[in-house]
GROMACS .gro file of C-alpha atoms in nm:
model
  152
    1MET     CA    1 -15.437 -10.955  -4.775
    2SER     CA    2 -15.471 -11.150  -4.442
    3HIS     CA    3 -15.446 -11.527  -4.442
    4PHE     CA    4 -15.289 -11.808  -4.246
    5SER     CA    5 -14.949 -11.929  -4.336
    6THR     CA    6 -14.796 -12.259  -4.218
    7VAL     CA    7 -14.409 -12.257  -4.127
    8LYS     CA    8 -14.222 -12.560  -4.046
    9THR     CA    9 -14.010 -12.546  -3.718
   10LYS     CA   10 -13.769 -12.755  -3.534
   11LEU     CA   11 -13.991 -12.748  -3.216
   12THR     CA   12 -14.054 -13.107  -3.095
   13ASN     CA   13 -14.106 -13.084  -2.718
   14ARG     CA   14 -14.460 -12.991  -2.626
   15GLU     CA   15 -14.395 -12.912  -2.270
   16CYS     CA   16 -14.092 -12.680  -2.343
   17LEU     CA   17 -14.299 -12.507  -2.625
   18VAL     CA   18 -14.581 -12.439  -2.395
   19GLN     CA   19 -14.342 -12.309  -2.123
   20ALA     CA   20 -14.158 -12.087  -2.356
   21LEU     CA   21 -14.484 -11.939  -2.474
   22THR     CA   22 -14.576 -11.884  -2.126
   23ASP     CA   23 -14.247 -11.726  -2.049
   24LEU     CA   24 -14.313 -11.482  -2.340
   25LYS     CA   25 -14.640 -11.397  -2.173
   26LEU     CA   26 -14.853 -11.543  -2.460
   27GLN     CA   27 -15.091 -11.752  -2.246
   28PRO     CA   28 -15.120 -12.072  -2.460
   29LEU     CA   29 -15.416 -12.281  -2.461
   30VAL     CA   30 -15.334 -12.662  -2.493
   31TYR     CA   31 -15.567 -12.919  -2.630
   32GLU     CA   32 -15.538 -13.290  -2.685
   33LYS     CA   33 -15.731 -13.278  -3.021
   34ALA     CA   34 -15.658 -12.990  -3.266
   35GLN     CA   35 -15.913 -12.708  -3.236
   36PRO     CA   36 -16.003 -12.462  -3.508
   37LEU     CA   37 -15.811 -12.130  -3.534
   38GLN     CA   38 -16.001 -11.801  -3.545
   39GLY     CA   39 -15.884 -11.616  -3.855
   40TYR     CA   40 -15.876 -11.240  -3.937
   41TYR     CA   41 -16.208 -11.270  -4.130
   42GLY     CA   42 -16.367 -11.490  -3.850
   43SER     CA   43 -16.320 -11.829  -4.024
   44SER     CA   44 -16.069 -12.094  -3.945
   45GLU     CA   45 -15.981 -12.138  -4.314
   46GLY     CA   46 -15.984 -12.503  -4.231
   47ARG     CA   47 -15.692 -12.472  -3.996
   48SER     CA   48 -15.653 -12.620  -3.653
   49ALA     CA   49 -15.383 -12.672  -3.392
   50GLU     CA   50 -15.334 -12.835  -3.051
   51ILE     CA   51 -15.161 -12.522  -2.898
   52ILE     CA   52 -15.331 -12.210  -2.964
   53VAL     CA   53 -15.242 -11.846  -2.859
   54SER     CA   54 -15.556 -11.634  -2.888
   55GLY     CA   55 -15.522 -11.332  -3.121
   56ARG     CA   56 -15.679 -11.140  -2.828
   57THR     CA   57 -15.352 -11.195  -2.618
   58ILE     CA   58 -15.156 -10.985  -2.866
   59LYS     CA   59 -15.436 -10.755  -2.967
   60ALA     CA   60 -15.476 -10.920  -3.311
   61ARG     CA   61 -15.771 -11.058  -3.503
   62ALA     CA   62 -15.618 -11.397  -3.572
   63ASP     CA   63 -15.491 -11.671  -3.357
   64ILE     CA   64 -15.151 -11.833  -3.360
   65GLY     CA   65 -15.146 -12.205  -3.376
   66PHE     CA   66 -14.891 -12.478  -3.329
   67LYS     CA   67 -14.990 -12.800  -3.492
   68TRP     CA   68 -14.822 -13.138  -3.446
   69ASN     CA   69 -14.707 -13.281  -3.776
   70GLN     CA   70 -14.703 -13.653  -3.734
   71ASP     CA   71 -14.503 -13.737  -4.039
   72SER     CA   72 -14.207 -13.499  -3.956
   73GLU     CA   73 -14.257 -13.507  -3.580
   74VAL     CA   74 -14.228 -13.130  -3.531
   75TYR     CA   75 -14.471 -12.859  -3.456
   76GLU     CA   76 -14.564 -12.622  -3.746
   77VAL     CA   77 -14.667 -12.260  -3.671
   78ILE     CA   78 -14.986 -12.142  -3.830
   79HIS     CA   79 -15.017 -11.767  -3.826
   80ASP     CA   80 -15.126 -11.464  -4.010
   81ALA     CA   81 -14.813 -11.262  -4.077
   82TYR     CA   82 -15.023 -10.945  -4.134
   83GLU     CA   83 -15.139 -10.974  -3.771
   84THR     CA   84 -14.837 -11.132  -3.590
   85ASP     CA   85 -14.550 -10.934  -3.750
   86PRO     CA   86 -14.649 -10.585  -3.641
   87ARG     CA   87 -14.719 -10.701  -3.293
   88LEU     CA   88 -14.449 -10.968  -3.211
   89GLY     CA   89 -14.177 -10.864  -3.469
   90GLN     CA   90 -14.072 -11.034  -3.794
   91ASP     CA   91 -13.804 -11.235  -3.606
   92PHE     CA   92 -14.034 -11.354  -3.332
   93PHE     CA   93 -14.065 -11.718  -3.424
   94SER     CA   94 -13.713 -11.748  -3.564
   95ASN     CA   95 -13.532 -11.561  -3.276
   96LYS     CA   96 -13.746 -11.481  -2.965
   97LEU     CA   97 -13.946 -11.799  -2.940
   98MET     CA   98 -13.645 -12.019  -3.040
   99LEU     CA   99 -13.429 -11.859  -2.761
  100ALA     CA  100 -13.705 -11.916  -2.491
  101TYR     CA  101 -13.754 -12.270  -2.628
  102GLY     CA  102 -13.385 -12.340  -2.618
  103GLN     CA  103 -13.368 -12.220  -2.263
  104ARG     CA  104 -13.645 -12.446  -2.170
  105MET     CA  105 -13.499 -12.734  -2.349
  106VAL     CA  106 -13.157 -12.694  -2.171
  107ARG     CA  107 -13.341 -12.679  -1.837
  108ALA     CA  108 -13.530 -12.996  -1.913
  109LYS     CA  109 -13.207 -13.169  -2.008
  110ALA     CA  110 -13.039 -13.032  -1.706
  111PHE     CA  111 -13.313 -13.187  -1.491
  112GLU     CA  112 -13.263 -13.526  -1.658
  113LEU     CA  113 -12.891 -13.512  -1.600
  114GLN     CA  114 -12.947 -13.446  -1.237
  115GLN     CA  115 -13.090 -13.779  -1.203
  116GLN     CA  116 -12.776 -13.921  -1.338
  117PHE     CA  117 -12.503 -13.688  -1.193
  118GLY     CA  118 -12.637 -13.525  -0.894
  119ASP     CA  119 -12.737 -13.155  -0.819
  120CYS     CA  120 -12.696 -12.903  -1.097
  121ALA     CA  121 -12.660 -12.527  -1.085
  122ILE     CA  122 -12.743 -12.323  -1.389
  123ALA     CA  123 -12.573 -11.989  -1.449
  124GLU     CA  124 -12.702 -11.753  -1.708
  125GLU     CA  125 -12.479 -11.493  -1.884
  126THR     CA  126 -12.576 -11.258  -2.158
  127ASN     CA  127 -12.322 -11.076  -2.377
  128GLY     CA  128 -12.503 -10.875  -2.646
  129ALA     CA  129 -12.707 -11.106  -2.846
  130VAL     CA  130 -12.526 -11.410  -2.710
  131GLN     CA  131 -12.676 -11.593  -2.414
  132THR     CA  132 -12.495 -11.859  -2.230
  133LEU     CA  133 -12.625 -12.118  -1.993
  134ARG     CA  134 -12.358 -12.296  -1.789
  135LEU     CA  135 -12.451 -12.625  -1.617
  136THR     CA  136 -12.236 -12.719  -1.305
  137PHE     CA  137 -12.292 -13.051  -1.151
  138SER     CA  138 -12.202 -13.098  -0.781
  139GLY     CA  139 -12.092 -13.452  -0.840
  140HIS     CA  140 -11.844 -13.339  -1.117
  141GLN     CA  141 -11.709 -13.078  -0.875
  142GLN     CA  142 -11.645 -13.333  -0.608
  143GLN     CA  143 -11.465 -13.569  -0.851
  144GLN     CA  144 -11.243 -13.274  -0.974
  145GLN     CA  145 -11.155 -13.191  -0.617
  146GLN     CA  146 -11.063 -13.552  -0.530
  147GLN     CA  147 -10.846 -13.560  -0.840
  148GLN     CA  148 -10.675 -13.237  -0.727
  149TYR     CA  149 -10.594 -13.396  -0.392
  150THR     CA  150 -10.448 -13.708  -0.527
  151ARG     CA  151 -10.211 -13.526  -0.754
  152ARG     CA  152 -10.030 -13.341  -0.478
   0.00000   0.00000   0.00000
């Protein structure tokens, strides 16, 4: 039977979440105030969210919502597993979305660190299921080079 379920997450950064959903081609709609979700049977079942992926985006009859939980300070996923699992996969939220979100968080942190340490290059490497992002700061390289010269 189709119905909405709420899943707690570790997603905390709104901008990175929206960018990750966009990277996954899910076209999120972002609202300041929570909006009703469209459920399988046409009603919202009283559920609402600030970030909504329309069911039409994934050829489903129910929306996916990301609602900010003020108490725990994380986003909760509101979705209908009968609609999302066949279209996105059972591991979508725990694997694909978290990977895209993690990449966005690393890039956001790298941008913050650039302000402190100078230019930063990001190199991506994938080895099977493991993806590595390596940050290299030009200021760090210059300092290493200077140390090498003084040791000679």
